[in-house]
PDB file of C-alpha atoms in Angstrom:
ATOM      1  CA  MET E  23       8.442 -22.273   2.533  1.00 51.00           C
ATOM      2  CA  THR E  24      11.173 -23.480   4.966  1.00 52.00           C
ATOM      3  CA  ALA E  25      12.736 -22.087   8.028  1.00 49.00           C
ATOM      4  CA  ALA E  26      15.025 -19.933   7.309  1.00 48.00           C
ATOM      5  CA  THR E  27      13.355 -19.001   4.299  1.00 86.00           C
ATOM      6  CA  GLU E  28      11.019 -18.437   6.130  1.00 86.00           C
ATOM      7  CA  GLY E  29      12.489 -16.566   8.319  1.00 89.00           C
ATOM      8  CA  ASP E  30      14.581 -13.818   5.323  1.00 93.00           C
ATOM      9  CA  VAL E  31      10.256 -13.097   4.490  1.00 95.00           C
ATOM     10  CA  ARG E  32      10.116 -12.301   7.905  1.00 96.00           C
ATOM     11  CA  GLU E  33      13.524  -9.664   8.329  1.00 97.00           C
ATOM     12  CA  ALA E  34      12.350  -8.793   5.361  1.00 97.00           C
ATOM     13  CA  VAL E  35       9.738  -7.448   6.347  1.00 97.00           C
ATOM     14  CA  ALA E  36      10.597  -6.156   9.830  1.00 97.00           C
ATOM     15  CA  THR E  37      13.116  -4.003   7.374  1.00 97.00           C
ATOM     16  CA  ALA E  38      10.465  -3.003   5.268  1.00 97.00           C
ATOM     17  CA  CYS E  39       9.096  -1.214   8.202  1.00 97.00           C
ATOM     18  CA  ARG E  40      12.335   0.265   9.173  1.00 97.00           C
ATOM     19  CA  SER E  41      12.630   1.410   5.409  1.00 96.00           C
ATOM     20  CA  LEU E  42       9.012   3.235   5.997  1.00 96.00           C
ATOM     21  CA  ALA E  43       9.437   5.035   9.151  1.00 96.00           C
ATOM     22  CA  ALA E  44      12.896   6.324   7.570  1.00 95.00           C
ATOM     23  CA  GLN E  45      11.248   7.979   5.252  1.00 94.00           C
ATOM     24  CA  GLY E  46       8.333  10.067   6.725  1.00 93.00           C
ATOM     25  CA  LEU E  47       5.512   7.723   6.206  1.00 94.00           C
ATOM     26  CA  VAL E  48       4.805   5.858   8.897  1.00 93.00           C
ATOM     27  CA  LYS E  49       4.977   6.637  13.295  1.00 89.00           C
ATOM     28  CA  GLY E  50       4.743   4.891  15.915  1.00 90.00           C
ATOM     29  CA  THR E  51       1.922   1.944  15.464  1.00 90.00           C
ATOM     30  CA  ALA E  52       0.319   3.248  13.047  1.00 91.00           C
ATOM     31  CA  GLY E  53       0.741   0.734   9.861  1.00 95.00           C
ATOM     32  CA  ASN E  54       1.313  -2.533   8.664  1.00 97.00           C
ATOM     33  CA  VAL E  55       3.129  -4.928   5.893  1.00 98.00           C
ATOM     34  CA  SER E  56       2.662  -8.450   4.441  1.00 98.00           C
ATOM     35  CA  VAL E  57       4.584 -10.145   2.147  1.00 98.00           C
ATOM     36  CA  ARG E  58       2.417 -13.680   0.260  1.00 97.00           C
ATOM     37  CA  VAL E  59       3.940 -17.090   1.429  1.00 96.00           C
ATOM     38  CA  GLU E  60       2.704 -20.827   0.829  1.00 92.00           C
ATOM     39  CA  GLY E  61      -0.660 -21.507   2.558  1.00 91.00           C
ATOM     40  CA  GLY E  62      -0.397 -17.946   4.071  1.00 96.00           C
ATOM     41  CA  ILE E  63       0.927 -14.259   4.128  1.00 97.00           C
ATOM     42  CA  ALA E  64       3.801 -13.151   7.310  1.00 98.00           C
ATOM     43  CA  ILE E  65       2.425  -9.481   8.269  1.00 98.00           C
ATOM     44  CA  THR E  66       3.368  -7.504  11.269  1.00 98.00           C
ATOM     45  CA  ALA E  67       2.097  -7.994  14.698  1.00 97.00           C
ATOM     46  CA  THR E  68      -0.204  -5.774  16.390  1.00 95.00           C
ATOM     47  CA  GLY E  69       1.938  -2.874  18.814  1.00 94.00           C
ATOM     48  CA  VAL E  70       4.656  -2.824  15.709  1.00 95.00           C
ATOM     49  CA  VAL E  71       6.832   0.210  16.241  1.00 96.00           C
ATOM     50  CA  PHE E  72       8.347   0.659  12.585  1.00 96.00           C
ATOM     51  CA  ALA E  73      11.381   2.687  13.071  1.00 96.00           C
ATOM     52  CA  GLU E  74      12.273  -0.375  15.825  1.00 97.00           C
ATOM     53  CA  ALA E  75      10.962  -3.721  13.964  1.00 97.00           C
ATOM     54  CA  VAL E  76      12.593  -6.337  14.069  1.00 97.00           C
ATOM     55  CA  ALA E  77      12.055 -10.240  12.572  1.00 97.00           C
ATOM     56  CA  ASP E  78       9.839 -11.521  15.649  1.00 97.00           C
ATOM     57  CA  ASP E  79       7.505  -8.868  15.056  1.00 97.00           C
ATOM     58  CA  VAL E  80       6.309 -10.569  12.495  1.00 98.00           C
ATOM     59  CA  VAL E  81       3.857 -13.168  12.034  1.00 98.00           C
ATOM     60  CA  VAL E  82       2.211 -15.495   9.866  1.00 97.00           C
ATOM     61  CA  VAL E  83      -1.034 -16.575   9.910  1.00 97.00           C
ATOM     62  CA  ASP E  84      -2.269 -19.404   7.893  1.00 97.00           C
ATOM     63  CA  ALA E  85      -5.391 -18.920   5.653  1.00 94.00           C
ATOM     64  CA  ASP E  86      -7.812 -20.075   8.322  1.00 95.00           C
ATOM     65  CA  ARG E  87      -6.465 -16.879  10.100  1.00 95.00           C
ATOM     66  CA  ARG E  88      -4.502 -19.299  12.520  1.00 96.00           C
ATOM     67  CA  VAL E  89      -0.479 -17.678  13.352  1.00 97.00           C
ATOM     68  CA  VAL E  90       1.425 -20.854  12.824  1.00 95.00           C
ATOM     69  CA  THR E  91       4.477 -19.178  12.941  1.00 95.00           C
ATOM     70  CA  GLY E  92       5.327 -16.437  15.545  1.00 95.00           C
ATOM     71  CA  ALA E  93       4.385 -15.508  19.431  1.00 95.00           C
ATOM     72  CA  LEU E  94       2.719 -12.217  18.066  1.00 97.00           C
ATOM     73  CA  ALA E  95      -1.122 -11.186  17.491  1.00 97.00           C
ATOM     74  CA  PRO E  96      -1.282 -10.306  14.058  1.00 97.00           C
ATOM     75  CA  SER E  97      -1.791  -6.921  12.947  1.00 97.00           C
ATOM     76  CA  SER E  98      -5.972  -5.706  13.600  1.00 95.00           C
ATOM     77  CA  GLU E  99      -5.765  -4.954   9.784  1.00 97.00           C
ATOM     78  CA  LEU E 100      -5.092  -8.987   8.801  1.00 97.00           C
ATOM     79  CA  ASP E 101      -8.780  -8.936   7.169  1.00 97.00           C
ATOM     80  CA  LEU E 102      -7.886  -6.279   4.842  1.00 97.00           C
ATOM     81  CA  HIS E 103      -4.752  -7.481   4.014  1.00 98.00           C
ATOM     82  CA  ARG E 104      -6.024 -10.555   2.863  1.00 97.00           C
ATOM     83  CA  ALA E 105      -9.480  -9.048   1.327  1.00 97.00           C
ATOM     84  CA  ALA E 106      -6.108  -7.730  -0.983  1.00 97.00           C
ATOM     85  CA  TYR E 107      -4.611 -11.534  -1.756  1.00 98.00           C
ATOM     86  CA  THR E 108      -7.696 -12.194  -3.736  1.00 95.00           C
ATOM     87  CA  ASP E 109      -6.134 -10.477  -6.370  1.00 95.00           C
ATOM     88  CA  ASP E 110      -3.677 -13.652  -7.521  1.00 95.00           C
ATOM     89  CA  ALA E 111      -0.947 -10.783  -9.113  1.00 96.00           C
ATOM     90  CA  VAL E 112      -0.978  -8.990  -4.930  1.00 98.00           C
ATOM     91  CA  GLY E 113       2.563 -10.338  -3.476  1.00 97.00           C
ATOM     92  CA  ALA E 114       2.427  -8.026  -1.295  1.00 98.00           C
ATOM     93  CA  VAL E 115       0.832  -5.129   0.502  1.00 98.00           C
ATOM     94  CA  VAL E 116       1.248  -1.532   2.930  1.00 98.00           C
ATOM     95  CA  HIS E 117      -0.698   0.120   4.746  1.00 98.00           C
ATOM     96  CA  THR E 118       0.659   3.447   6.474  1.00 97.00           C
ATOM     97  CA  HIS E 119      -0.917   6.722   7.946  1.00 96.00           C
ATOM     98  CA  ALA E 120       0.926   9.167   5.014  1.00 96.00           C
ATOM     99  CA  PRO E 121       0.253  12.546   6.373  1.00 96.00           C
ATOM    100  CA  ALA E 122      -0.639  13.748   2.973  1.00 98.00           C
ATOM    101  CA  ALA E 123      -3.049  10.504   1.909  1.00 98.00           C
ATOM    102  CA  VAL E 124      -4.936  11.362   5.209  1.00 98.00           C
ATOM    103  CA  ALA E 125      -5.329  14.957   4.491  1.00 98.00           C
ATOM    104  CA  VAL E 126      -6.359  13.920   0.676  1.00 98.00           C
ATOM    105  CA  SER E 127      -9.549  11.672   2.249  1.00 98.00           C
ATOM    106  CA  LEU E 128      -9.971  14.440   3.870  1.00 98.00           C
ATOM    107  CA  VAL E 129     -10.731  17.286   1.821  1.00 97.00           C
ATOM    108  CA  SER E 130     -11.681  15.097  -1.256  1.00 97.00           C
ATOM    109  CA  ASP E 131     -12.895  11.043  -2.381  1.00 97.00           C
ATOM    110  CA  ARG E 132     -11.089  10.567  -5.163  1.00 97.00           C
ATOM    111  CA  LEU E 133      -6.759  11.420  -5.597  1.00 98.00           C
ATOM    112  CA  PRO E 134      -8.119  12.801  -9.694  1.00 97.00           C
ATOM    113  CA  CYS E 135      -4.803  11.442 -11.551  1.00 97.00           C
ATOM    114  CA  VAL E 136      -2.890  14.782 -11.775  1.00 97.00           C
ATOM    115  CA  HIS E 137       1.340  12.988 -13.054  1.00 97.00           C
ATOM    116  CA  TYR E 138       2.145  10.271 -15.162  1.00 95.00           C
ATOM    117  CA  GLN E 139       3.711   8.591 -12.506  1.00 95.00           C
ATOM    118  CA  GLN E 140      -0.125   7.485 -11.251  1.00 96.00           C
ATOM    119  CA  ILE E 141      -0.639   4.813 -14.215  1.00 95.00           C
ATOM    120  CA  ALA E 142       1.917   2.674 -11.774  1.00 94.00           C
ATOM    121  CA  LEU E 143      -0.704   2.898  -9.249  1.00 97.00           C
ATOM    122  CA  GLY E 144      -4.318   2.344 -11.580  1.00 95.00           C
ATOM    123  CA  GLY E 145      -4.629   6.559 -12.213  1.00 96.00           C
ATOM    124  CA  GLU E 146      -7.036   8.404 -10.801  1.00 97.00           C
ATOM    125  CA  ILE E 147      -6.401   6.767  -6.793  1.00 98.00           C
ATOM    126  CA  GLU E 148     -10.565   6.242  -5.031  1.00 98.00           C
ATOM    127  CA  VAL E 149     -10.683   7.390  -2.237  1.00 98.00           C
ATOM    128  CA  VAL E 150     -13.266   4.376   0.287  1.00 98.00           C
ATOM    129  CA  PRO E 151     -15.732   5.641   2.918  1.00 98.00           C
ATOM    130  CA  PHE E 152     -14.124   5.327   6.415  1.00 98.00           C
ATOM    131  CA  SER E 153     -14.958   2.012   8.481  1.00 97.00           C
ATOM    132  CA  VAL E 154     -13.400   1.582  12.378  1.00 97.00           C
ATOM    133  CA  PHE E 155     -10.837   0.243  11.833  1.00 96.00           C
ATOM    134  CA  GLY E 156      -9.962  -3.461  11.476  1.00 96.00           C
ATOM    135  CA  SER E 157     -13.984  -3.965  10.681  1.00 97.00           C
ATOM    136  CA  ALA E 158     -15.281  -5.934   8.004  1.00 97.00           C
ATOM    137  CA  GLU E 159     -16.625  -2.916   6.426  1.00 98.00           C
ATOM    138  CA  LEU E 160     -13.551  -1.967   6.365  1.00 98.00           C
ATOM    139  CA  ALA E 161     -11.764  -5.447   4.530  1.00 98.00           C
ATOM    140  CA  ALA E 162     -14.001  -5.344   1.993  1.00 98.00           C
ATOM    141  CA  ASP E 163     -14.431  -1.984   0.515  1.00 98.00           C
ATOM    142  CA  THR E 164     -10.886  -1.401   0.583  1.00 98.00           C
ATOM    143  CA  GLY E 165     -10.704  -5.107  -1.799  1.00 97.00           C
ATOM    144  CA  ALA E 166     -13.251  -3.638  -3.794  1.00 97.00           C
ATOM    145  CA  ALA E 167     -10.556  -0.391  -4.674  1.00 98.00           C
ATOM    146  CA  LEU E 168      -7.867  -2.821  -5.333  1.00 98.00           C
ATOM    147  CA  ALA E 169      -8.966  -4.916  -7.037  1.00 96.00           C
ATOM    148  CA  VAL E 170      -9.193  -2.376 -10.046  1.00 96.00           C
ATOM    149  CA  ALA E 171      -5.936  -0.655  -8.433  1.00 97.00           C
ATOM    150  CA  ASN E 172      -2.138  -1.146  -6.521  1.00 97.00           C
ATOM    151  CA  ALA E 173      -2.771   1.620  -4.369  1.00 98.00           C
ATOM    152  CA  ALA E 174      -6.028   2.949  -1.590  1.00 98.00           C
ATOM    153  CA  ILE E 175      -7.026   5.624   0.581  1.00 98.00           C
ATOM    154  CA  LEU E 176      -8.801   5.070   3.232  1.00 98.00           C
ATOM    155  CA  ALA E 177     -10.998   8.324   4.005  1.00 98.00           C
ATOM    156  CA  HIS E 178      -9.918   9.911   7.951  1.00 98.00           C
ATOM    157  CA  HIS E 179      -7.542   7.099   7.940  1.00 98.00           C
ATOM    158  CA  GLY E 180      -4.901   6.466   5.975  1.00 97.00           C
ATOM    159  CA  ALA E 181      -3.359   4.217   2.543  1.00 98.00           C
ATOM    160  CA  VAL E 182      -2.751   1.212   1.718  1.00 98.00           C
ATOM    161  CA  THR E 183      -0.763  -0.042  -1.341  1.00 98.00           C
ATOM    162  CA  THR E 184      -0.785  -3.212  -3.212  1.00 98.00           C
ATOM    163  CA  GLY E 185       2.582  -4.898  -5.633  1.00 98.00           C
ATOM    164  CA  GLY E 186       4.086  -7.859  -6.701  1.00 97.00           C
ATOM    165  CA  ASP E 187       6.759  -8.202  -4.779  1.00 97.00           C
ATOM    166  CA  LEU E 188       7.678  -6.648  -1.272  1.00 97.00           C
ATOM    167  CA  ALA E 189       9.211  -3.356  -2.706  1.00 97.00           C
ATOM    168  CA  ASP E 190       6.400  -2.495  -5.316  1.00 97.00           C
ATOM    169  CA  ALA E 191       3.728  -2.675  -2.167  1.00 98.00           C
ATOM    170  CA  VAL E 192       7.105  -0.260  -0.444  1.00 97.00           C
ATOM    171  CA  ALA E 193       7.460   1.988  -3.935  1.00 97.00           C
ATOM    172  CA  ASN E 194       4.303   2.446  -4.548  1.00 98.00           C
ATOM    173  CA  THR E 195       3.246   3.360  -1.075  1.00 98.00           C
ATOM    174  CA  ALA E 196       6.296   6.378  -1.204  1.00 97.00           C
ATOM    175  CA  VAL E 197       4.704   7.306  -5.016  1.00 97.00           C
ATOM    176  CA  LEU E 198       1.043   7.409  -4.034  1.00 98.00           C
ATOM    177  CA  GLU E 199       1.963   9.477  -0.787  1.00 98.00           C
ATOM    178  CA  TRP E 200       4.155  12.224  -3.708  1.00 98.00           C
ATOM    179  CA  ALA E 201       1.419  12.120  -5.613  1.00 98.00           C
ATOM    180  CA  CYS E 202      -0.703  13.125  -3.289  1.00 98.00           C
ATOM    181  CA  ASP E 203       1.146  15.945  -1.525  1.00 98.00           C
ATOM    182  CA  ILE E 204       1.114  17.470  -5.433  1.00 98.00           C
ATOM    183  CA  TYR E 205      -2.381  17.189  -5.850  1.00 98.00           C
ATOM    184  CA  LEU E 206      -2.663  19.042  -2.384  1.00 98.00           C
ATOM    185  CA  ARG E 207      -0.420  22.092  -3.614  1.00 98.00           C
ATOM    186  CA  ALA E 208      -1.707  22.324  -6.495  1.00 98.00           C
ATOM    187  CA  ARG E 209      -5.191  22.050  -4.935  1.00 97.00           C
ATOM    188  CA  ALA E 210      -3.998  25.633  -2.825  1.00 97.00           C
ATOM    189  CA  ALA E 211      -3.839  27.345  -5.781  1.00 97.00           C
ATOM    190  CA  GLY E 212      -6.336  26.406  -7.960  1.00 96.00           C
ATOM    191  CA  ASP E 213      -7.963  23.439  -9.737  1.00 95.00           C
ATOM    192  CA  PRO E 214      -5.881  21.249  -9.965  1.00 96.00           C
ATOM    193  CA  ALA E 215      -5.697  20.345 -13.634  1.00 96.00           C
ATOM    194  CA  GLU E 216      -6.205  16.033 -15.092  1.00 96.00           C
ATOM    195  CA  LEU E 217      -4.833  13.580 -17.413  1.00 96.00           C
ATOM    196  CA  SER E 218      -7.664  12.423 -19.484  1.00 95.00           C
ATOM    197  CA  PRO E 219      -8.046   8.362 -20.431  1.00 94.00           C
ATOM    198  CA  ASP E 220      -6.296   9.925 -23.725  1.00 96.00           C
ATOM    199  CA  GLN E 221      -3.391  11.329 -22.362  1.00 96.00           C
ATOM    200  CA  GLN E 222      -2.476   8.590 -19.732  1.00 95.00           C
ATOM    201  CA  ALA E 223      -2.857   5.971 -22.604  1.00 95.00           C
ATOM    202  CA  ALA E 224      -0.871   7.702 -24.681  1.00 96.00           C
ATOM    203  CA  VAL E 225       1.580   7.653 -21.751  1.00 94.00           C
ATOM    204  CA  ILE E 226       1.437   4.072 -22.009  1.00 92.00           C
ATOM    205  CA  ALA E 227       1.754   2.963 -25.011  1.00 94.00           C
ATOM    206  CA  ALA E 228       4.923   5.418 -24.650  1.00 94.00           C
ATOM    207  CA  ALA E 229       5.864   3.479 -22.077  1.00 88.00           C
ATOM    208  CA  VAL E 230       5.413  -0.282 -23.713  1.00 88.00           C
ATOM    209  CA  ALA E 231       7.414   1.085 -26.869  1.00 88.00           C
ATOM    210  CA  THR E 232      11.182   3.231 -24.790  1.00 84.00           C
ATOM    211  CA  GLY E 233      10.935   0.551 -21.810  1.00 78.00           C
ATOM    212  CA  TYR E 234      10.998   3.540 -19.655  1.00 76.00           C
ATOM    213  CA  GLY E 235      11.787   3.799 -16.294  1.00 71.00           C
ATOM    214  CA  GLN E 236      13.470  -0.579 -16.922  1.00 70.00           C
ATOM    215  CA  LYS E 237      17.356  -0.776 -17.512  1.00 68.00           C
ATOM    216  CA  HIS E 238      18.252  -1.917 -20.561  1.00 67.00           C
ATOM    217  CA  GLU E 239      20.650  -1.477 -22.729  1.00 74.00           C
ATOM    218  CA  VAL E 240      21.333   0.616 -25.662  1.00 72.00           C
TER     219      VAL E 240
END
């Protein structure tokens, strides 16, 4: 990776942090963002205020957890991010303390698939049992959940989403929070209905056949 490219990646991560804060998905320093780079990951440093993030708030860490670019210590959730990257398809990871996701984690051990847009996240989303932030247990349990979905909710903590690139991971964070909010509203009124596996499969087939969600010529 050239210095210019590395600088672009660090700036992109900082821009994503500011966007997450503007969307109300992050408050203060409560979250972290990373992107896969050659030989390691670019990840937000610990203590970064998302709304004020700049490129210097992002460090590059190699496969041995050593900071190779930047002057700050990496996020305390470095190992959680590293666990997510065991899936070669993952190009970026976003962790937030988004309020609806936290609320779901307090009342359920899963987020049922209540809307077809959740299928892009993996359908039903697991609530990972509580472990202390930065712990090996949290990293391992979250990595296992992300092996079968693009999102996981962390009990009493927040949410993690992955994507093929940074834009996908940020978009998945917004979709997850939206789905959590819908679920909470429905649960307050009654027992939310879920999409069955057959219904989810039908949606996937229709999306593939029509190019749903993708720009294409008539």
